[in-house]
Coordinates of C-alpha atoms in Angstrom, one line a residue:
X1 CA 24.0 4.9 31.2
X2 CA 22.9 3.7 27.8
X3 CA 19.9 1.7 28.4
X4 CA 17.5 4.2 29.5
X5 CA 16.9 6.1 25.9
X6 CA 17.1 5.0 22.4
X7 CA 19.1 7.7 21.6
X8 CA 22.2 6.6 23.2
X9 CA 21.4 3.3 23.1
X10 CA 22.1 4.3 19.1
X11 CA 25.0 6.2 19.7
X12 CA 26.9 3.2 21.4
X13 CA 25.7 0.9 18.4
X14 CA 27.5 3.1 15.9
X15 CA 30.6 3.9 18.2
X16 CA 30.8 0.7 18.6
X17 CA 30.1 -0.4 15.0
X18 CA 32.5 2.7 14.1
X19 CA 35.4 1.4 16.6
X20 CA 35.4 -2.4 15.6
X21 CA 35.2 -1.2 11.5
X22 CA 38.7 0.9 12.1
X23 CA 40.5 -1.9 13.8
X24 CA 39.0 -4.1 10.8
X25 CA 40.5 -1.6 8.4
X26 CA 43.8 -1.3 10.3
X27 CA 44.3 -5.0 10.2
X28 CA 43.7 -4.4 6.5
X29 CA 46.6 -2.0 6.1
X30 CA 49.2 -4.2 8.1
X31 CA 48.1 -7.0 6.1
X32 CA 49.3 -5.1 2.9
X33 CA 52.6 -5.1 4.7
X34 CA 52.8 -8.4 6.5
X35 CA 51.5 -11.0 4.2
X36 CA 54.3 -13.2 4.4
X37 CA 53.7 -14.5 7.9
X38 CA 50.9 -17.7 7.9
X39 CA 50.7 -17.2 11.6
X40 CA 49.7 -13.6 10.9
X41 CA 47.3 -14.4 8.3
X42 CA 45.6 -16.9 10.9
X43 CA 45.7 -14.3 13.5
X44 CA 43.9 -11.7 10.9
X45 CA 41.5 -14.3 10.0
X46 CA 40.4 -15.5 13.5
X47 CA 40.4 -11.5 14.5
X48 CA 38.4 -10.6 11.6
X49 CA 35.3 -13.1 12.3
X50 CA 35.0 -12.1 15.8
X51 CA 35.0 -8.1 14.9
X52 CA 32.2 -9.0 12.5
X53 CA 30.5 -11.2 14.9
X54 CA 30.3 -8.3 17.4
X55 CA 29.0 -6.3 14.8
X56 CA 26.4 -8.7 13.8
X57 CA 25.3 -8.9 17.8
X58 CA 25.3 -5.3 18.2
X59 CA 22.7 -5.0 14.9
X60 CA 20.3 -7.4 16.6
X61 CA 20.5 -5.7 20.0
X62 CA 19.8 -2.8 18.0
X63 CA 17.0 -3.9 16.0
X64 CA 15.2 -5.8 19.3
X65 CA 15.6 -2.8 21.0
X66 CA 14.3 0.2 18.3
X67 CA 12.4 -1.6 16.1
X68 CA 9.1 -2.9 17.5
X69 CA 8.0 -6.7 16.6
X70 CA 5.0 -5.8 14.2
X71 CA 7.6 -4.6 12.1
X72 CA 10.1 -6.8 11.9
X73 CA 6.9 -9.5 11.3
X74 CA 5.8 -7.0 8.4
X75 CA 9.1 -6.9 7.0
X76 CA 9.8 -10.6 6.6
X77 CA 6.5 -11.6 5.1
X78 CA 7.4 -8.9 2.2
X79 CA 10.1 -11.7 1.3
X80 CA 8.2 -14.6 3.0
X81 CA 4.2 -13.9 2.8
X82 CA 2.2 -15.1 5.7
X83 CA 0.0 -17.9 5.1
X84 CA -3.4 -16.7 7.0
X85 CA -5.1 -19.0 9.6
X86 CA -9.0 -20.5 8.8
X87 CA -10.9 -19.0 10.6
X88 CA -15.6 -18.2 10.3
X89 CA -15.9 -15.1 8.9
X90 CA -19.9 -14.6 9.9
X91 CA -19.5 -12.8 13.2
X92 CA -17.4 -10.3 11.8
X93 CA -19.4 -9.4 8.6
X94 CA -22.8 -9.8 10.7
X95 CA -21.9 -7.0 12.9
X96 CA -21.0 -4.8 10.1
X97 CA -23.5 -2.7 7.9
X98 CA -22.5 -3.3 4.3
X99 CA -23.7 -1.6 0.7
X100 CA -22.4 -2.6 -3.0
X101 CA -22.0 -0.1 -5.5
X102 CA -21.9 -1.3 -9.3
X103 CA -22.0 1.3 -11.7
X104 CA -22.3 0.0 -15.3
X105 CA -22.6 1.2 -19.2
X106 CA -24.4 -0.7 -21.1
X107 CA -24.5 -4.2 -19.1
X108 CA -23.9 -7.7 -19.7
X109 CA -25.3 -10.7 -18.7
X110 CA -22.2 -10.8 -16.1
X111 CA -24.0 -7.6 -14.2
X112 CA -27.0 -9.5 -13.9
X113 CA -25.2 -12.6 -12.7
X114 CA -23.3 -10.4 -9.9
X115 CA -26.4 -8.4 -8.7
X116 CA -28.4 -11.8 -8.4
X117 CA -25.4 -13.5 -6.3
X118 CA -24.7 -10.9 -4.1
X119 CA -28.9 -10.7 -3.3
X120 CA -29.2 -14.2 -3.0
X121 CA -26.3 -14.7 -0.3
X122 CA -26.7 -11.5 1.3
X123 CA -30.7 -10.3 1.6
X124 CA -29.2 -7.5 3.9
X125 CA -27.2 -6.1 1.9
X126 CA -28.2 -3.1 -0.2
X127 CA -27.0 -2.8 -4.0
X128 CA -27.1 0.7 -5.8
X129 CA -26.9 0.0 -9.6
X130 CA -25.8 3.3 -11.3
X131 CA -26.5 3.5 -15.0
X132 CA -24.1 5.2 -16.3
X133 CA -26.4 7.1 -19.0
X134 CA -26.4 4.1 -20.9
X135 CA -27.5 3.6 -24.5
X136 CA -31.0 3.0 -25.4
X137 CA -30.4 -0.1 -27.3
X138 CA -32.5 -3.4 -27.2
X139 CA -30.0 -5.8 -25.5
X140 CA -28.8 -3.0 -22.9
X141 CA -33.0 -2.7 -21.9
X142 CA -33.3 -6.3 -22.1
X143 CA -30.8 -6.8 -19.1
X144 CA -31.9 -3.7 -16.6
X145 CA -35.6 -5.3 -17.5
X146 CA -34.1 -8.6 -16.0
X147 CA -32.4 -6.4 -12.4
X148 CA -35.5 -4.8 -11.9
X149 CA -37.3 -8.0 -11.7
X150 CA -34.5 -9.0 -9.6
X151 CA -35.7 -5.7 -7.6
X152 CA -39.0 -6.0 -7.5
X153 CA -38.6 -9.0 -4.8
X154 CA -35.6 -7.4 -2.6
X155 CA -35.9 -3.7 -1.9
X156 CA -32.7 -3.4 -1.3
X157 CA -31.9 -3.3 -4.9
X158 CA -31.7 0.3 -6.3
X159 CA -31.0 1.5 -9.8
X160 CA -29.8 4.9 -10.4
X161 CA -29.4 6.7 -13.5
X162 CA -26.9 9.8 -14.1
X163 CA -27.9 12.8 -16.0
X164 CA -25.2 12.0 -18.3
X165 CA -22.2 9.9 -19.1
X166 CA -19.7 10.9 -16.1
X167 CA -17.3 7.9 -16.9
X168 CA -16.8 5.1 -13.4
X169 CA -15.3 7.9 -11.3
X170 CA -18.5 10.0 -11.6
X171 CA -20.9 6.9 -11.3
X172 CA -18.6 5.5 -8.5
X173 CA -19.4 8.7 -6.4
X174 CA -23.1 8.9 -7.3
X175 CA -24.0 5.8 -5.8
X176 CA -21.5 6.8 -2.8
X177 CA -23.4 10.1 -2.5
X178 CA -26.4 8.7 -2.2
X179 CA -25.1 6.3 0.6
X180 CA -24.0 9.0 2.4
X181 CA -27.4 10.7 2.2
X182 CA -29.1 8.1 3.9
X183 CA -29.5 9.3 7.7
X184 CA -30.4 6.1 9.2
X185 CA -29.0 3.8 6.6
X186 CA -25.5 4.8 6.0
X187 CA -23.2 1.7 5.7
X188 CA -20.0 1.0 7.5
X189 CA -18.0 -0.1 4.5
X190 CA -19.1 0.4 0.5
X191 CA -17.9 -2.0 -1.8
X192 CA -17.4 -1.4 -5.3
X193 CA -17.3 -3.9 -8.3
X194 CA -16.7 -3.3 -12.0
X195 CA -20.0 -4.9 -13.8
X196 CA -18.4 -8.1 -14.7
X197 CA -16.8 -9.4 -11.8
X198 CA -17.9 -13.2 -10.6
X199 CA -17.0 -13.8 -7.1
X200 CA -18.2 -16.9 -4.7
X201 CA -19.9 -16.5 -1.9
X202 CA -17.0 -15.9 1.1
X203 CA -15.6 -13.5 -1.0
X204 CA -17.2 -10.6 0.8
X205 CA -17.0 -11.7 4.5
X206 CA -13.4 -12.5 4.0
X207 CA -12.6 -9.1 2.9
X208 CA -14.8 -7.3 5.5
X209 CA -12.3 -9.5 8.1
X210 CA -9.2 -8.5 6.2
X211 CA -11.2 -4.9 7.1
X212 CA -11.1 -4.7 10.9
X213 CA -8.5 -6.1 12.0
X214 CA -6.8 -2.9 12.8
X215 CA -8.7 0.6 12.3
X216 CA -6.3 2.0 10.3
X217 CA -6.9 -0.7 7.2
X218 CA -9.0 1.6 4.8
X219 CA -9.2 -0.1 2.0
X220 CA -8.9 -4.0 1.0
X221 CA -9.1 -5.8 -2.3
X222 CA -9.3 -9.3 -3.2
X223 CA -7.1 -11.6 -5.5
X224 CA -7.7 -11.2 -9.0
X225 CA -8.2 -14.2 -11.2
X226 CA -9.4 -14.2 -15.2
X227 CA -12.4 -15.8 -16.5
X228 CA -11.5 -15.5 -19.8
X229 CA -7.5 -17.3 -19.3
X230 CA -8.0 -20.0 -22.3
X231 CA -9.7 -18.0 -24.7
X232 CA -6.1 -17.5 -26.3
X233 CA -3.0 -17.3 -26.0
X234 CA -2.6 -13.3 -24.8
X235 CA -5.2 -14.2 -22.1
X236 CA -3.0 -16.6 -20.6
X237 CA -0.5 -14.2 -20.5
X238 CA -2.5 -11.7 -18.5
X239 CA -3.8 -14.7 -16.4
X240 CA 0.5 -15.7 -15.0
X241 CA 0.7 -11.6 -14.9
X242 CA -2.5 -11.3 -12.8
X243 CA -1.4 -13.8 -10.5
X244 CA 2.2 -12.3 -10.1
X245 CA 0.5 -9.3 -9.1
X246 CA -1.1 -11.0 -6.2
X247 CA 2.2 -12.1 -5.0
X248 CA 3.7 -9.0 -5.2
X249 CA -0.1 -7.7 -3.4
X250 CA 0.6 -10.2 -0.5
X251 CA 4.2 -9.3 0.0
X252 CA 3.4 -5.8 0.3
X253 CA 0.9 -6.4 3.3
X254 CA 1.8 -4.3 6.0
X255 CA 5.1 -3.2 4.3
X256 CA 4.5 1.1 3.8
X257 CA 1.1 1.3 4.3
X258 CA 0.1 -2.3 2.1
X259 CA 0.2 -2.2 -1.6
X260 CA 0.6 -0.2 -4.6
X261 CA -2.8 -0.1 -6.2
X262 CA -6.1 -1.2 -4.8
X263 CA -7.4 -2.7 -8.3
X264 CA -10.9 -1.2 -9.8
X265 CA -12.4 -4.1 -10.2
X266 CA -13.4 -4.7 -6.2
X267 CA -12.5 -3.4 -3.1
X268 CA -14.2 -3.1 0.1
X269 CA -13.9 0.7 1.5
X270 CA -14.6 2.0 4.8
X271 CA -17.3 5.0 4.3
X272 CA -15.2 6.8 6.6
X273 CA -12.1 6.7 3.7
X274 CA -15.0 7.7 1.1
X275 CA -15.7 10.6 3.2
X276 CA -12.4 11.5 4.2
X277 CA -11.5 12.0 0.5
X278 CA -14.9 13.0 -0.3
X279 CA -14.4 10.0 -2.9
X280 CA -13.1 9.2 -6.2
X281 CA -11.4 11.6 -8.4
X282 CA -13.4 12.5 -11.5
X283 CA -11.6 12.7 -15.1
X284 CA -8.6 10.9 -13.6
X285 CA -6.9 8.2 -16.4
X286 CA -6.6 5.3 -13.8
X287 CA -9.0 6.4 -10.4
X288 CA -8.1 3.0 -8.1
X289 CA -4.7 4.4 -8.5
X290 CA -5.1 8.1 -7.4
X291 CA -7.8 6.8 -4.9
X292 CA -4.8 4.3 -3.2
X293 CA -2.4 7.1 -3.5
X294 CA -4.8 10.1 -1.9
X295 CA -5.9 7.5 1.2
X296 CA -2.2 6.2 1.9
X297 CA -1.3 10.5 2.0
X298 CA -3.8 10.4 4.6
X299 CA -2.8 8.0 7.1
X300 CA -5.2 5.1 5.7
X301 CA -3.7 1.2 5.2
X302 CA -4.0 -0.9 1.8
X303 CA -4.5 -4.4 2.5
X304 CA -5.1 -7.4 0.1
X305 CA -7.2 -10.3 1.6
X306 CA -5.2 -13.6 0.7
X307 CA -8.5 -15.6 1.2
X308 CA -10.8 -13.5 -1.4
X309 CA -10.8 -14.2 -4.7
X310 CA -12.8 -12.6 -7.5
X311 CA -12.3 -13.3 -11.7
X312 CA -12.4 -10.4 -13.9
X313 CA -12.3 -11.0 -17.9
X314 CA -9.1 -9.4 -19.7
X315 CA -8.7 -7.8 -23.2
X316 CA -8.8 -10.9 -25.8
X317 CA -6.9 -9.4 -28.6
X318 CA -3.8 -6.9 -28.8
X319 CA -5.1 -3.8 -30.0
X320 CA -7.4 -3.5 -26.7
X321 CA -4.7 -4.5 -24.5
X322 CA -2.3 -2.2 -25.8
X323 CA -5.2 0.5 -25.0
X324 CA -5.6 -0.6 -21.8
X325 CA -2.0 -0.7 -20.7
X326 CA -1.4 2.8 -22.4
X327 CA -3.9 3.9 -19.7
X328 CA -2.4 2.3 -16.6
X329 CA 0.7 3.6 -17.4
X330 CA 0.2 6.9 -18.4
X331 CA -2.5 7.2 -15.9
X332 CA 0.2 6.2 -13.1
X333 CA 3.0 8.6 -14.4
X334 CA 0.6 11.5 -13.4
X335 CA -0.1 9.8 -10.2
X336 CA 3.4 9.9 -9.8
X337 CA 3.6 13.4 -10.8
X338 CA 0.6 14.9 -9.3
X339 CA 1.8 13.1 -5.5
X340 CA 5.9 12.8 -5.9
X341 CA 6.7 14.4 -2.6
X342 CA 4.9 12.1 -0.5
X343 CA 7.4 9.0 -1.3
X344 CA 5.5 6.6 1.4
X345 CA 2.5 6.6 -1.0
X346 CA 4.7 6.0 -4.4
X347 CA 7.9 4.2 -3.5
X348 CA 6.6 1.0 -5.1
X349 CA 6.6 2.7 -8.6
X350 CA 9.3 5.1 -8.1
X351 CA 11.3 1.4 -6.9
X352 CA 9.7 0.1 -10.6
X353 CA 10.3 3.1 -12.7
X354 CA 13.8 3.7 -11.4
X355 CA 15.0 0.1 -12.4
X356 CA 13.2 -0.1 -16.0
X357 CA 15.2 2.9 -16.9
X358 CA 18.6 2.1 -15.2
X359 CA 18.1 -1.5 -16.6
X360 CA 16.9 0.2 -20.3
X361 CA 20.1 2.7 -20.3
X362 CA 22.7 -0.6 -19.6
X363 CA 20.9 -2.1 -22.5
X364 CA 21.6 0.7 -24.4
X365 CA 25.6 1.3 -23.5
X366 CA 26.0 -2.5 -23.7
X367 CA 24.7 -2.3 -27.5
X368 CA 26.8 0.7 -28.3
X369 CA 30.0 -0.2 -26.4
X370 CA 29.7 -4.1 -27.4
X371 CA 32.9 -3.3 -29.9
X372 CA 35.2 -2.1 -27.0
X373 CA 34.7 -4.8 -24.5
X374 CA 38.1 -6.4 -22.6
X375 CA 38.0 -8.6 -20.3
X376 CA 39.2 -7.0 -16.4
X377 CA 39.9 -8.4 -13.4
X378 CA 36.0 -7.5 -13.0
X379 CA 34.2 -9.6 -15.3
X380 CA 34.5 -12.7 -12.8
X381 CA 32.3 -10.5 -10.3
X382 CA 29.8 -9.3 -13.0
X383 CA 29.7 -12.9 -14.3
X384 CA 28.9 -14.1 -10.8
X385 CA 26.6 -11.3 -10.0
X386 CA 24.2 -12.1 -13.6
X387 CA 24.5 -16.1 -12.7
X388 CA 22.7 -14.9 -8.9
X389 CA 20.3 -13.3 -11.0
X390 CA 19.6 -15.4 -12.8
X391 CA 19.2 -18.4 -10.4
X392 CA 17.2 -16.0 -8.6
X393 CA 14.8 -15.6 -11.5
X394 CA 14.6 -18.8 -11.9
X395 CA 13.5 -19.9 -8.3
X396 CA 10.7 -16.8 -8.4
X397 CA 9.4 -18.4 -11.6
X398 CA 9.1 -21.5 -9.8
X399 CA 7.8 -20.4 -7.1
X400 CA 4.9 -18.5 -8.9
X401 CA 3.7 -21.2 -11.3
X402 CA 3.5 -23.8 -8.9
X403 CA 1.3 -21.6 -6.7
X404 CA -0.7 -20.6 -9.7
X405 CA -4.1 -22.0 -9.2
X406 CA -5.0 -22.0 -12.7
X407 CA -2.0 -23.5 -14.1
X408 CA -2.4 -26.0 -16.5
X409 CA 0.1 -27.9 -19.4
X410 CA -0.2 -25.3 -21.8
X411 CA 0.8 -22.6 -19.0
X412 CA 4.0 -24.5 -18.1
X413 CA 4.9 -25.1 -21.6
X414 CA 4.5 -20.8 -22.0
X415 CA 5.7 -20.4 -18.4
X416 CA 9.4 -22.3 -18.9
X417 CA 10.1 -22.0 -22.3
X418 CA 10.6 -18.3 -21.3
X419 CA 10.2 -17.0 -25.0
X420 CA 6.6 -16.3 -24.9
X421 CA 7.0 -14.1 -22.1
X422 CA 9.8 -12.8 -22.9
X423 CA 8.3 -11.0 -26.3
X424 CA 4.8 -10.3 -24.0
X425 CA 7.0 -8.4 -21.8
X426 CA 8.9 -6.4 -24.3
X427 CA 5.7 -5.5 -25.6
X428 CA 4.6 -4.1 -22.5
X429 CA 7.7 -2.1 -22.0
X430 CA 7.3 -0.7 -25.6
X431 CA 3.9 0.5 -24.2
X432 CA 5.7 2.2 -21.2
X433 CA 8.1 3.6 -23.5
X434 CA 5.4 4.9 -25.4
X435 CA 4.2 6.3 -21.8
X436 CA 7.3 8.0 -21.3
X437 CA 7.1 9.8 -24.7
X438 CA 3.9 11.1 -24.5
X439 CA 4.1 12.6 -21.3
X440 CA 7.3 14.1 -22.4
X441 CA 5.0 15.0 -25.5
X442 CA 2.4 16.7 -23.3
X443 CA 4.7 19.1 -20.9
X444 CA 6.7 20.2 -24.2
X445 CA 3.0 21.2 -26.0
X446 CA 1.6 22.4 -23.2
X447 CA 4.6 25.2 -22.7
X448 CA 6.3 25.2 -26.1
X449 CA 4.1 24.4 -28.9
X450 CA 0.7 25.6 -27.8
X451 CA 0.7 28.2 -30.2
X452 CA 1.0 25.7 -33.4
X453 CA -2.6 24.7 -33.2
X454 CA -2.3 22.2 -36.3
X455 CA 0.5 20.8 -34.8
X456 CA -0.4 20.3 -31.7
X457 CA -4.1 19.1 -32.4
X458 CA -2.3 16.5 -35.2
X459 CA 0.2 15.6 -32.4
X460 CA -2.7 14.5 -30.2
X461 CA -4.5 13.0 -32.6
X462 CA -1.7 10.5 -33.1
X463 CA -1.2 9.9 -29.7
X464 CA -5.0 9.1 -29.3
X465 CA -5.3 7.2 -31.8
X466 CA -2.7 4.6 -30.2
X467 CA -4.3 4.6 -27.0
X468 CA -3.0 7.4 -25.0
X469 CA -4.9 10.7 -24.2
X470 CA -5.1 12.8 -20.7
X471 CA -8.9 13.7 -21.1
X472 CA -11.0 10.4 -20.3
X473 CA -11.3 7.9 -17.5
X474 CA -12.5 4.6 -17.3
X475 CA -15.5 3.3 -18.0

C-alpha cells in the first residue's frame, strides 16, 4: 500500500525511522542499568549497527524515490564541482543572434582593445558603445577618434552618447533600450562588459553554450582572472580571492537557482531576462547584485561557464580598495534588505552574514571570558571539533592554490605562510564592520535624527568620505 504515492511512501520512512530510533533509545536506558554484562554489551553493539543500518537503507530508498537524479547530481557537485566535457562551441553560438553592450566613462586604451577583438572574431556581432557623457578631454577624444575608425569599416559598431552622466545602470539600459527598439534586429542574448575587460576568443561561444542548455539559464558569467596580479602585493591578494570566488561560482551551479552574484564585469543575458525585468536598476550601490537577485525572484537560473575566462584589473592601492569593498558590501546589505523574504534568491549571503557575526560574537565572549576558563569534560570535543576545522581549512587551501592558474612562487610563499592573508582578511571584515555600522547609521538618521540637519549632514559626510554612501552607483 505504500508504493503508489510519495506521501506514504514518507510516512513509512519516518515510522519506521521513528520505531527503530525508540528501540535504539531503549537499549540506551537498559544499558544505564546493565553495564556489567560483556555479553550484553556485545548484544547492544551488534543490535545498535543493524538499527542504524536500516536507517541508513531506508534514507536512500527515500531519497531514490523523492528526490529526482538532477538533483542529487546538482547537490554533489556543490562539494565536488563537475569538470565539463570539450566539446565545439560554433553550432551553438552560430545559431544564436548576439549584441555587446559596453558602456564607458572616459575610456582607456583597454575599451579600444576589447571593441577591436570582439569585431575582429565576430563580424556579426553588433557592439553598442554608450558614452557615458564623458569628459571632453584630449586623451578621452583621442580613444573614441580611434573606435570610430574601428566603425567606419564594420557597421555594426554603434556609439551612443547619454544626455547626461546616468552612472553603468543608466548606460547599461540605454544600449539595452535601443536593442530592444530594433524590430528586425533584436538579439537573442545581450552581453555586457565593463570597458576594461580582455577576454580570448572562445570566451563568448563558451558562455552562449553554458546559455542553452536548459531554458531556464538566464544569465551566465565567465571566470574572472586579474590582469593587474603582480603589480603588488594587494593585487595578488585580490588575484587568490578572485579565484576562490570562482570555486565557490562553480560549486554553486545548479545548487538554488546557480550563484550568488553574476559579477558586472561580463555576463551573457538572455533579452528575454532584460525584458522581463525591464533591465537594470538605476541608482542601485552594486546593480549585478540586485540584477542576480530580481531574475532568481523570477524563476530565471544563474550559471557560471567553467570554460570562459575573462581578466579584469583590481584596485592597486588600499584607499581604492577599501572604496570599492565599502560598496559591495553595503550595496549587498540593501540587497538583502530590499529582497529578505524571498530566501531562495539570498541564502548564500544570509549563510555568509549569519556565520561572520556568530563567529565575531565567540570572538568577542572568548576575549572577555578568557579569565574564567576550566577545563570540562567538554573541551576534548571542542578541541577535536577546531583540529577538523582546521585540517579542513587546510585541505581547501590546498586545493585552491594548486588549481590557481596564475599561481606562482611568490603566491605560495603569501598563500601558506597564512599571515598575509590573514591581516588582508581582517581588513576586509573591518570594512564589513564598517558596513554594518553605517547601515545601522542610516535607519537611526533617517527616523531619529532627521531633524538635526548639522548632525546628520556632518554624519554623512564622514561616512562618505570613507567610502560609503547610499546615493551613487557604479561607474
Amino acid at each position: 500500500m505504500y508504493k503508489n504515492t510519495n506521501i506514504s511512501g514518507q510516512l513509512r520512512f519516518f515510522l519506521d525511522s521513528l520505531f527503530i530510533l525508540l528501540f535504539l533509545t531503549g537499549d540506551i536506558l537498559i544499558a544505564k542499568q546493565v553495564l556489567s554484562s560483556p555479553s550484553f554489551k556485545l548484544y547492544l553493539l551488534v543490535s545498535g549497527f543493524i538499527k542504524i543500518f536500516f536507517i541508513l537503507y531506508n534514507a536512500r530508498k527515500f531519497i531514490l524515490r523523492n528526490i529526482s537524479k538532477k538533483t542529487l547530481e546538482n547537490f554533489s557537485s556543490f562539494f565536488i564541482p563537475k569538470t565539463p566535457a570539450k566539446k565545439s562551441f560554433e553550432a551553438t553560438f552560430y545559431g544564436k543572434s548576439v549584441s555587446v553592450v559596453i558602456p564607458t566613462y572616459k575610456p582607456s586604451i583597454e575599451t579600444y582593445n576589447l571593441i577591436k577583438s570582439i569585431s575582429d572574431w565576430f563580424p556579426k556581432v553588433s557592439i553598442v558603445v554608450v558614452d557615458d557623457s564623458s569628459p571632453n578631454d584630449s586623451e578621452t577624444q583621442n580613444i573614441f577618434s580611434m573606435i570610430s575608425e574601428l566603425a567606419r569599416f564594420n557597421y555594426k559598431i554603434i556609439i551612443l552618447r547619454t544626455a547626461e552622466n546616468q552612472m553603468k545602470a543608466g548606460a547599461l539600459n540605454y544600449g539595452v533600450n535601443y536593442l530592444r527598439s530594433l524590430v528586425y534586429q533584436r538579439p537573442d542574448v545581450v552581453f555586457t562588459f565593463d570597458d576594461d575587460v580582455k577576454i580570448i576568443q572562445s570566451t563568448i561561444p563558451e558562455m552562449i553554450n553554458e546559455l542553452y542548455k536548459h531554458s531556464k539559464i538566464g544569465i551566465v558569467c565567465s571566470q574572472v582572472r586579474v590582469i593587474n596580479k603582480n603589480k603588488n602585493l594587494l593585487t595578488r591578494m585580490q588575484a587568490m580571492e578572485y579565484h576562490s570566488f570562482n570555486i565557490t561560482k562553480i560549486a554553486d551551479n545548479g545548487f538554488f537557482r546557480g550563484p550568488l552574484v553574476m559579477q558586472g564585469m561580463l555576463a551573457a543575458i538572455r533579452m528575454t531576462v532584460l525584458e522581463d525585468l525591464n533591465g537594470f536598476s538605476k541608482g542601485h550601490l552594486i546593480e549585478d547584485y540586485d540584477f542576480t537577485v530580481r531574475s532568481k525572484i523570477k524563476g530565471w537560473e544563474v550559471r557560471i561557464s567553467q570554460t570562459a575566462v575573462a581578466w579584469t584589473k583590481v584596485p592597486e592601492t588600499f584607499s581604492s580598495l577599501w572604496k570599492q569593498r565599502a560598496r559591495w558590501t553595503s550595496g549587498g546589505l540593501r540587497v538583502i534588505i530590499q529582497n529578505w523574504n524571498w530566501f531562495i534568491a539570498i541564502y548564500q549571503d544570509l549563510v555568509g552574514h549569519f556565520t561572520f557575526i556568530v563567529l565575531l560574537i565567540l570572538i568577542t565572549l572568548s576575549f572577555i571570558y578568557a579569565g574564567t576558563y576550566k577545563e570540562s569534560a567538554f573541551t576534548p570535543v571542542l578541541f577535536a571539533i577546531s583540529s577538523i576545522n582546521f585540517a579542513v581549512i587546510i585541505v581547501y587551501t590546498v586545493f585552491t592554490h594548486l588549481s590557481y592558474p596564475d599561481r606562482d612562487f611568490k603566491d605560495s610563499i603569501l598563500k601558506f605562510t597564512f599571515f598575509p592573508e590573514f591581516i588582508y582578511s581582517n581588513l576586509l571584515s573591518l570594512i564589513l564592520l564598517g558596513s554594518y555600522l553605517f547601515l545601522f547609521y542610516s535607519f537611526a538618521a533617517s527616523n531619529f535624527v532627521t531633524g538635526i540637519n548639522n548632525l546628520y549632514k556632518l554624519s554623512q559626510s564622514g561616512f562618505s568620505r570613507i567610502g560609503y554612501g547610499a546615493a551613487w552607483g557604479t561607474r
